[in-house]
Coordinates of C-alpha atoms in Angstrom, one line a residue:
M1 CA -75.1 24.2 18.2
D2 CA -72.5 25.2 20.6
T3 CA -71.9 23.2 23.8
P4 CA -72.3 25.0 27.0
P5 CA -69.1 25.7 28.9
D6 CA -70.3 24.0 32.0
I7 CA -70.9 20.7 30.1
A8 CA -68.1 18.3 29.7
V9 CA -68.0 16.4 26.4
V10 CA -66.9 12.6 26.8
N11 CA -65.9 10.9 23.6
M12 CA -67.3 7.3 23.6
Y13 CA -65.0 6.3 20.8
A14 CA -61.3 7.0 20.2
A15 CA -59.9 6.6 16.9
R16 CA -57.2 4.1 16.4
A17 CA -53.6 5.7 16.6
D18 CA -51.4 4.2 13.8
I19 CA -48.4 2.4 15.3
Y20 CA -45.1 2.2 13.7
P21 CA -42.8 -0.2 15.4
R22 CA -39.2 0.6 15.0
E23 CA -36.9 -2.1 13.9
I24 CA -34.6 -3.3 16.8
K25 CA -31.8 -5.7 17.0
G26 CA -30.8 -7.8 20.1
R27 CA -30.9 -11.1 21.7
Y28 CA -34.7 -11.5 21.9
A29 CA -35.3 -10.1 18.4
S30 CA -32.8 -12.8 17.1
L31 CA -34.8 -15.4 19.2
R32 CA -38.1 -14.2 17.7
W33 CA -36.7 -14.6 14.2
V34 CA -35.5 -18.2 15.0
C35 CA -39.0 -19.1 16.2
L36 CA -40.4 -17.4 13.0
W37 CA -38.3 -19.5 10.8
L38 CA -38.9 -22.7 12.7
T39 CA -42.6 -22.3 12.8
Q40 CA -42.9 -21.3 9.2
L41 CA -40.6 -24.0 7.8
V42 CA -42.9 -26.4 9.5
F43 CA -46.0 -24.7 8.3
Y44 CA -45.0 -24.2 4.7
G45 CA -42.9 -27.2 4.2
L46 CA -44.8 -29.9 6.0
P47 CA -47.5 -30.4 3.3
W48 CA -44.8 -31.0 0.7
L49 CA -43.1 -33.8 2.8
Q50 CA -43.8 -37.2 1.5
W51 CA -44.2 -40.5 3.6
N52 CA -44.8 -44.0 2.2
G53 CA -45.6 -42.6 -1.2
R54 CA -48.1 -40.1 0.1
Q55 CA -48.3 -36.8 1.9
A56 CA -46.9 -37.1 5.4
V57 CA -49.5 -35.0 7.0
L58 CA -52.9 -34.7 5.4
F59 CA -56.3 -34.3 6.9
D60 CA -58.4 -36.0 4.3
L61 CA -61.9 -34.8 5.4
G62 CA -63.7 -36.4 2.4
A63 CA -62.1 -39.9 3.1
R64 CA -62.4 -39.3 6.8
K65 CA -58.8 -40.2 7.3
F66 CA -56.1 -38.1 9.1
Y67 CA -52.4 -39.1 7.9
I68 CA -49.8 -38.1 10.2
F69 CA -46.6 -39.6 9.2
G70 CA -46.9 -43.4 9.9
I71 CA -50.3 -42.9 11.8
V72 CA -53.6 -43.1 10.2
L73 CA -56.5 -41.7 12.4
W74 CA -60.2 -42.3 11.7
P75 CA -63.3 -40.7 13.1
Q76 CA -63.3 -43.4 15.8
D77 CA -59.9 -42.0 16.9
F78 CA -61.3 -38.7 17.9
I79 CA -60.1 -39.4 21.5
Y80 CA -56.6 -38.9 20.3
L81 CA -57.3 -35.4 18.9
A82 CA -59.1 -34.5 22.1
A83 CA -56.1 -35.6 24.1
L84 CA -53.8 -33.6 21.8
L85 CA -55.9 -30.5 22.5
I86 CA -55.8 -31.0 26.3
I87 CA -52.1 -31.4 26.1
C88 CA -51.8 -28.0 24.2
A89 CA -54.0 -26.4 26.7
Y90 CA -52.0 -27.5 29.7
A91 CA -48.9 -26.8 28.1
L92 CA -50.1 -23.1 27.5
F93 CA -51.1 -22.8 31.2
L94 CA -47.7 -24.0 32.3
F95 CA -45.9 -21.8 30.0
T96 CA -48.0 -18.9 31.1
A97 CA -47.6 -19.7 34.8
V98 CA -43.8 -19.7 34.4
A99 CA -43.1 -17.0 31.8
G100 CA -46.3 -15.2 31.2
R101 CA -47.2 -14.4 27.5
V102 CA -44.1 -15.9 26.1
W103 CA -46.2 -17.9 23.6
C104 CA -47.8 -14.6 22.1
G105 CA -44.4 -12.8 22.0
F106 CA -42.5 -15.6 20.1
S107 CA -44.7 -18.3 18.4
C108 CA -48.3 -16.9 18.1
P109 CA -49.3 -17.0 14.4
Q110 CA -50.6 -13.4 14.8
T111 CA -47.2 -12.2 16.1
V112 CA -45.2 -14.2 13.6
Y113 CA -47.2 -13.1 10.6
T114 CA -47.3 -9.4 11.8
E115 CA -43.4 -9.7 12.0
M116 CA -43.3 -10.9 8.5
F117 CA -45.5 -8.2 7.2
L118 CA -43.6 -5.5 9.1
W119 CA -40.4 -6.8 7.6
I120 CA -41.8 -6.4 4.1
E121 CA -43.0 -2.9 5.0
R122 CA -39.8 -1.9 6.2
R123 CA -37.9 -3.1 3.2
I124 CA -40.3 -1.2 0.8
E125 CA -41.2 1.9 2.7
G126 CA -38.2 2.4 4.9
T127 CA -37.5 3.0 8.6
R128 CA -40.1 4.1 11.2
S129 CA -39.6 7.9 10.5
A130 CA -39.8 7.2 6.7
R131 CA -42.9 5.3 7.0
M132 CA -44.5 8.1 9.0
R133 CA -43.5 10.8 6.6
L134 CA -44.8 8.6 3.7
D135 CA -48.2 8.4 5.3
R136 CA -48.3 12.2 6.2
Q137 CA -47.4 13.3 2.7
P138 CA -50.0 13.7 -0.2
W139 CA -50.6 11.0 -2.6
G140 CA -48.1 11.0 -5.5
V141 CA -46.4 8.6 -7.8
Q142 CA -43.7 7.7 -5.3
K143 CA -46.2 7.1 -2.5
L144 CA -48.6 5.0 -4.9
L145 CA -45.7 2.9 -6.2
K146 CA -44.4 2.1 -2.7
K147 CA -47.9 1.4 -1.3
S148 CA -48.9 -0.8 -4.3
A149 CA -45.7 -2.7 -4.0
K150 CA -46.2 -3.4 -0.4
H151 CA -49.7 -4.5 -0.8
I152 CA -48.8 -6.7 -3.8
V153 CA -46.0 -8.5 -1.7
W154 CA -48.6 -8.8 1.2
G155 CA -51.3 -10.3 -1.0
A156 CA -48.7 -12.8 -2.6
L157 CA -47.6 -14.0 0.8
S158 CA -51.3 -14.2 2.1
L159 CA -52.3 -16.2 -0.9
W160 CA -49.2 -18.5 -0.3
T161 CA -50.3 -18.9 3.2
G162 CA -53.9 -19.7 2.3
F163 CA -52.7 -22.2 -0.4
S164 CA -50.4 -23.9 2.1
F165 CA -53.3 -24.2 4.8
V166 CA -55.6 -25.8 2.3
G167 CA -52.7 -28.1 1.3
Y168 CA -53.3 -29.9 4.8
F169 CA -56.7 -30.8 3.7
T170 CA -56.3 -31.4 0.0
P171 CA -53.1 -33.3 -1.4
I172 CA -51.0 -30.3 -2.2
H173 CA -49.5 -31.6 -5.5
E174 CA -53.2 -32.1 -6.8
L175 CA -54.1 -28.7 -5.4
M176 CA -51.0 -27.0 -7.1
A177 CA -52.1 -28.7 -10.4
S178 CA -55.6 -27.5 -10.1
V179 CA -54.4 -23.9 -9.1
A180 CA -52.1 -23.8 -11.9
V181 CA -54.8 -24.1 -14.5
V182 CA -57.2 -21.9 -12.3
S183 CA -59.7 -24.5 -11.8
P184 CA -59.6 -25.5 -8.0
G185 CA -62.7 -27.0 -6.5
P186 CA -65.2 -24.7 -4.9
W187 CA -64.3 -25.5 -1.4
E188 CA -60.6 -25.2 -2.0
A189 CA -61.2 -21.9 -3.8
F190 CA -63.2 -20.5 -0.8
W191 CA -60.8 -21.5 1.8
I192 CA -57.8 -20.3 0.1
T193 CA -59.5 -17.0 -0.4
F194 CA -60.8 -16.8 3.2
Y195 CA -57.6 -17.8 4.8
S196 CA -55.6 -15.5 2.5
F197 CA -58.0 -12.5 3.4
A198 CA -57.8 -13.3 7.2
T199 CA -53.9 -13.3 7.0
Y200 CA -53.8 -10.2 4.9
G201 CA -56.4 -8.4 7.2
N202 CA -55.0 -9.5 10.6
A203 CA -51.2 -9.2 9.9
G204 CA -51.5 -6.2 7.5
W205 CA -54.1 -4.0 8.8
M206 CA -55.5 -5.1 12.3
R207 CA -52.3 -6.1 14.0
E208 CA -52.3 -5.0 17.5
Q209 CA -56.0 -4.7 17.4
V210 CA -56.3 -8.5 17.2
C211 CA -54.1 -9.0 20.3
K212 CA -55.8 -6.2 22.4
Y213 CA -59.5 -6.7 21.6
M214 CA -60.0 -10.0 19.8
C215 CA -57.7 -12.5 21.4
P216 CA -59.4 -13.9 24.6
Y217 CA -55.9 -15.0 25.9
A218 CA -55.2 -11.4 26.9
R219 CA -58.3 -11.4 29.1
F220 CA -57.9 -14.5 31.0
Q221 CA -54.0 -14.6 31.3
S222 CA -54.2 -12.8 34.7
A223 CA -55.9 -15.8 36.2
M224 CA -52.8 -17.9 35.3
I225 CA -50.0 -15.6 36.5
D226 CA -48.9 -14.8 40.2
K227 CA -46.2 -12.7 41.6
D228 CA -43.4 -15.2 40.8
T229 CA -44.4 -15.4 37.0
L230 CA -41.7 -14.2 34.8
I231 CA -42.8 -11.0 33.0
I232 CA -41.4 -8.0 31.4
T233 CA -40.9 -5.3 34.1
Y234 CA -39.5 -1.9 34.4
D235 CA -37.2 -1.3 37.5
R236 CA -38.9 1.7 38.6
A237 CA -36.7 2.1 41.7
R238 CA -33.6 2.3 39.4
G239 CA -35.1 4.2 36.5
E240 CA -37.0 7.0 38.3
P241 CA -36.9 10.0 38.1
R242 CA -36.4 10.0 34.5
G243 CA -34.4 12.6 32.8
A244 CA -31.6 13.3 30.4
K245 CA -28.0 12.7 32.0
S246 CA -26.8 16.1 30.7
K247 CA -28.5 17.9 33.4
A248 CA -26.0 17.5 36.0
A249 CA -27.6 19.5 38.6
Q250 CA -30.6 17.3 38.5
K251 CA -30.5 13.9 40.2
T252 CA -32.2 11.4 37.8
G253 CA -32.5 7.7 37.5
D254 CA -31.1 5.6 34.8
C255 CA -34.0 6.1 32.5
I256 CA -33.2 8.9 30.1
D257 CA -36.8 9.1 28.8
C258 CA -35.7 8.3 25.2
S259 CA -39.0 6.6 24.6
M260 CA -37.2 3.8 22.5
C261 CA -39.2 1.1 24.5
V262 CA -42.4 2.6 23.3
Q263 CA -41.3 3.1 19.7
V264 CA -40.4 -0.6 19.4
C265 CA -43.5 -1.9 21.1
P266 CA -45.7 -3.6 18.7
T267 CA -48.8 -2.8 20.6
G268 CA -47.8 0.8 21.3
I269 CA -47.8 0.6 25.1
D270 CA -45.2 2.2 27.5
I271 CA -44.0 -0.7 29.7
R272 CA -42.8 1.9 32.3
D273 CA -46.5 2.3 33.3
G274 CA -46.4 -1.2 34.6
L275 CA -47.7 -4.6 33.4
Q276 CA -50.7 -4.2 31.0
Y277 CA -52.8 -6.8 29.3
E278 CA -51.8 -5.4 25.8
C279 CA -48.1 -6.6 26.6
I280 CA -47.6 -9.6 24.4
G281 CA -44.2 -10.3 25.9
C282 CA -42.2 -10.0 22.9
A283 CA -39.3 -8.5 24.8
A284 CA -38.5 -5.8 22.0
C285 CA -38.5 -3.2 24.8
I286 CA -35.8 -5.1 26.5
D287 CA -33.5 -5.1 23.4
A288 CA -34.3 -1.4 22.9
C289 CA -33.5 -0.4 26.4
N290 CA -30.4 -2.5 26.8
G291 CA -29.0 -0.9 23.5
V292 CA -29.7 2.6 24.9
M293 CA -27.9 1.6 28.3
A294 CA -24.9 0.4 26.5
K295 CA -24.7 3.8 24.7
V296 CA -24.9 5.8 27.9
A297 CA -22.5 3.5 29.8
L298 CA -25.0 2.1 32.2
P299 CA -25.6 -1.5 33.2
P300 CA -28.3 -3.4 31.2
G301 CA -31.5 -4.8 32.8
L302 CA -33.5 -1.6 33.4
I303 CA -36.3 -3.3 31.6
R304 CA -35.9 -7.0 31.9
Y305 CA -37.6 -10.4 32.3
S306 CA -38.2 -10.6 36.1
T307 CA -40.9 -11.3 38.7
E308 CA -43.1 -9.1 40.8
H309 CA -41.5 -10.5 43.9
A310 CA -38.0 -10.2 42.5
I311 CA -38.5 -6.5 41.9
T312 CA -40.2 -5.5 45.2
S313 CA -38.0 -7.9 47.3
H314 CA -34.8 -7.4 45.4
L315 CA -34.3 -11.1 45.0
S316 CA -31.2 -12.5 43.4
L317 CA -31.3 -14.6 40.2
H318 CA -30.9 -17.8 42.2
E319 CA -33.6 -16.9 44.7
M320 CA -35.9 -16.1 41.7
R321 CA -35.2 -19.4 40.2
R322 CA -35.9 -21.3 43.3
R323 CA -39.5 -19.8 43.4
V324 CA -40.2 -21.2 40.0
L325 CA -41.2 -24.7 41.5
R326 CA -44.3 -23.5 43.3
P327 CA -47.4 -25.4 43.7
R328 CA -49.3 -24.1 40.7
V329 CA -46.4 -24.8 38.3
L330 CA -46.0 -28.4 39.9
A331 CA -49.7 -29.2 39.5
Y332 CA -49.6 -28.1 35.8
T333 CA -46.5 -30.1 35.2
A334 CA -47.8 -33.1 36.8
L335 CA -51.0 -33.1 35.0
L336 CA -49.2 -32.4 31.7
V337 CA -46.8 -35.3 32.3
L338 CA -49.5 -37.7 33.2
I339 CA -51.6 -36.6 30.1
V340 CA -48.7 -36.9 27.8
A341 CA -47.7 -40.3 29.3
G342 CA -51.2 -41.7 28.8
F343 CA -51.5 -40.3 25.3
G344 CA -48.2 -41.8 24.4
T345 CA -48.9 -45.1 25.8
A346 CA -52.3 -45.3 24.3
L347 CA -50.9 -44.4 20.9
A348 CA -48.2 -47.0 21.3
L349 CA -50.5 -49.7 22.2
R350 CA -53.1 -48.8 19.6
T351 CA -54.1 -51.8 17.4
P352 CA -54.2 -50.8 13.8
L353 CA -57.4 -52.9 13.3
K354 CA -60.8 -52.2 14.1
L355 CA -64.0 -54.6 13.8
D356 CA -67.7 -53.6 14.0
I357 CA -70.3 -56.3 13.8
I358 CA -73.9 -55.5 12.3
R359 CA -76.5 -58.1 12.3
D360 CA -78.8 -58.5 9.2
R361 CA -82.1 -56.7 10.5
G362 CA -84.2 -58.2 7.7
V363 CA -84.0 -61.8 8.9
M364 CA -83.3 -62.7 12.6
A365 CA -82.5 -66.4 11.9
R366 CA -83.5 -68.9 9.3
E367 CA -83.3 -72.8 8.8
V368 CA -81.0 -74.0 6.0
E369 CA -80.1 -77.4 4.7
D370 CA -79.3 -80.2 7.0
G371 CA -81.4 -78.4 9.8
M372 CA -78.7 -75.8 10.4
I373 CA -79.7 -72.4 12.0
E374 CA -78.1 -69.5 10.0
N375 CA -77.6 -65.9 11.1
V376 CA -76.3 -63.2 8.8
Y377 CA -73.9 -60.5 9.8
R378 CA -72.0 -57.7 8.1
L379 CA -68.5 -57.2 9.4
Q380 CA -67.0 -53.6 9.1
I381 CA -63.3 -54.3 9.0
M382 CA -61.1 -51.2 9.2
N383 CA -57.3 -51.7 8.4
T384 CA -56.0 -48.5 9.9
G385 CA -52.3 -49.4 9.1
E386 CA -50.9 -48.7 5.7
T387 CA -49.9 -52.3 4.8
A388 CA -52.3 -54.6 3.2
H389 CA -53.2 -57.8 5.1
R390 CA -55.1 -61.0 4.5
F391 CA -57.4 -61.7 7.6
H392 CA -58.6 -64.9 8.9
I393 CA -62.2 -64.8 10.4
D394 CA -63.1 -67.2 13.2
V395 CA -66.4 -67.4 15.2
S396 CA -66.9 -69.2 18.6
G397 CA -69.3 -69.4 21.5
I398 CA -71.7 -72.4 20.6
D399 CA -70.8 -75.9 19.9
G400 CA -70.5 -76.7 16.2
I401 CA -70.8 -73.0 15.1
R402 CA -68.9 -72.3 11.9
L403 CA -68.9 -69.9 9.0
A404 CA -70.7 -70.7 5.8
T405 CA -68.8 -68.1 3.8
P406 CA -64.9 -67.9 3.0
A407 CA -62.9 -67.4 6.3
E408 CA -60.3 -65.3 4.8
V409 CA -60.5 -61.6 3.3
E410 CA -57.8 -59.3 2.1
I411 CA -58.0 -55.6 3.2
E412 CA -56.0 -52.8 1.6
G413 CA -53.8 -50.5 3.7
A414 CA -55.8 -47.6 5.3
A415 CA -59.0 -49.0 3.9
M416 CA -62.5 -50.1 5.2
R417 CA -64.5 -52.9 3.8
A418 CA -67.9 -54.3 4.8
V419 CA -67.8 -58.2 4.6
P420 CA -71.1 -60.2 4.7
V421 CA -70.7 -63.4 6.5
R422 CA -73.1 -66.3 7.2
V423 CA -72.8 -68.1 10.4
R424 CA -74.5 -71.6 11.1
V425 CA -75.2 -73.7 14.2
P426 CA -76.3 -77.4 14.2
H427 CA -80.0 -77.9 15.1
G428 CA -80.3 -78.3 18.8
K429 CA -77.2 -76.5 19.7
G430 CA -77.4 -73.3 21.7
E431 CA -80.3 -72.0 23.9
H432 CA -83.5 -70.6 22.4
G433 CA -83.3 -66.8 21.9
S434 CA -80.1 -64.9 22.1
N435 CA -76.7 -66.6 22.4
K436 CA -73.5 -64.7 23.0
V437 CA -70.8 -65.5 20.3
A438 CA -67.5 -63.8 19.5
F439 CA -65.9 -63.0 16.2
A440 CA -62.1 -63.0 16.0
L441 CA -60.2 -61.4 13.2
S442 CA -56.4 -61.9 12.9
A443 CA -53.8 -61.3 10.2
V444 CA -52.4 -64.3 8.4
D445 CA -48.9 -62.8 8.0
D446 CA -48.9 -61.2 11.5
P447 CA -50.4 -63.1 14.4
Q448 CA -50.0 -60.3 16.7
L449 CA -52.4 -58.2 14.7
Q450 CA -55.8 -59.4 15.9
V451 CA -59.0 -58.1 17.3
Q452 CA -62.1 -59.7 18.8
E453 CA -65.9 -58.5 19.1
K454 CA -68.8 -59.9 20.8
A455 CA -72.1 -60.5 18.9
I456 CA -75.5 -62.3 19.4
F457 CA -76.6 -65.5 17.6
F458 CA -80.4 -65.9 17.6
V459 CA -81.9 -69.4 17.8
P460 CA -85.6 -69.4 17.0
R461 CA -88.0 -71.6 19.2

């Protein structure tokens, strides 16, 4: 059925236009690769690092222990994880207030893995124009071989990434042994497959779609930036009107409208249209534009890191730097410093010994030989350090109170043990009902390692 000529047709869905980012070299491209190498050396290498005869970083969910170099964290130490997440959040706020989406452009996993996958694609399929020609041509042997090789390498990298991720939760040497004989546990197999598929899909296929539509950071970043935030900007006053320099009769700006800034953009935007939420701050357009400016003998910086105030008010670099220390940045910095200082202090003063006392609920109290009153407890002793210790148990609070069980117990490093103890009080001592007592636990070989917990001793009427 034909549409009447006076009715406009509005398409509610636009098909995704394929983006073929051009490879670019420059200062910021080199910086991105430095960040890529640093982050991936840490991610892939950290599970293989050994510390005191064990994996240096291991989140053992089954044993409910988190090993981070010389620190062993238990579920009771969740407050440290919460503090670490708060530190990361405030650091992100601070970096965004100062330099916009610098995290997205240089260290975000989506950016890093997309860069790695693009590098593989370029090595196999060729330059930007070669990749575009390859996709337009019909299927044949050459196209099939190139596409197959690319996806095989992508898949291998994705599997290694998934394996490395699971290696943070299952000892990686054990995981490697089980994978070598194709017999990993069900959960290990699931998470290796899931994380590999996520890496393959996000970095290989979805790419800029994740940044533009799935990542929430792009949506709320505008609340954290202002007119003095360092962002990637196009100097419109210098660049317009655009045009080729060969047209001598026509007065043009410095922009020769070569579209190189668009061709290198991983999200396919035109930075000359102004700041857009799709811009991830990778600075590829700066490298591309500076390269073009050098070729046409014009000064660099037509596209550069700057601020809205600097562009509109023509501020110098010194004046722009002076506006960095504004109230928002100072507030974020002060909060971040306070939280980091508190986190570091709490971690440094953390006692690697925990004691929980549980009364025997079956019998409140009972009378034993010589008229002694006895209460039974279970001491949950947690040695969060990695060194085994022999601990001395002491109890106080009532005259004549003493232990009727051995006063010393040995606990292995990074281990928890339930120790039943019987406590006795002479008849006539203490008040009828509940009496406050205290258990003290101290290491025999390290007097500084001690902890004390309160409890209740019940004396029947």
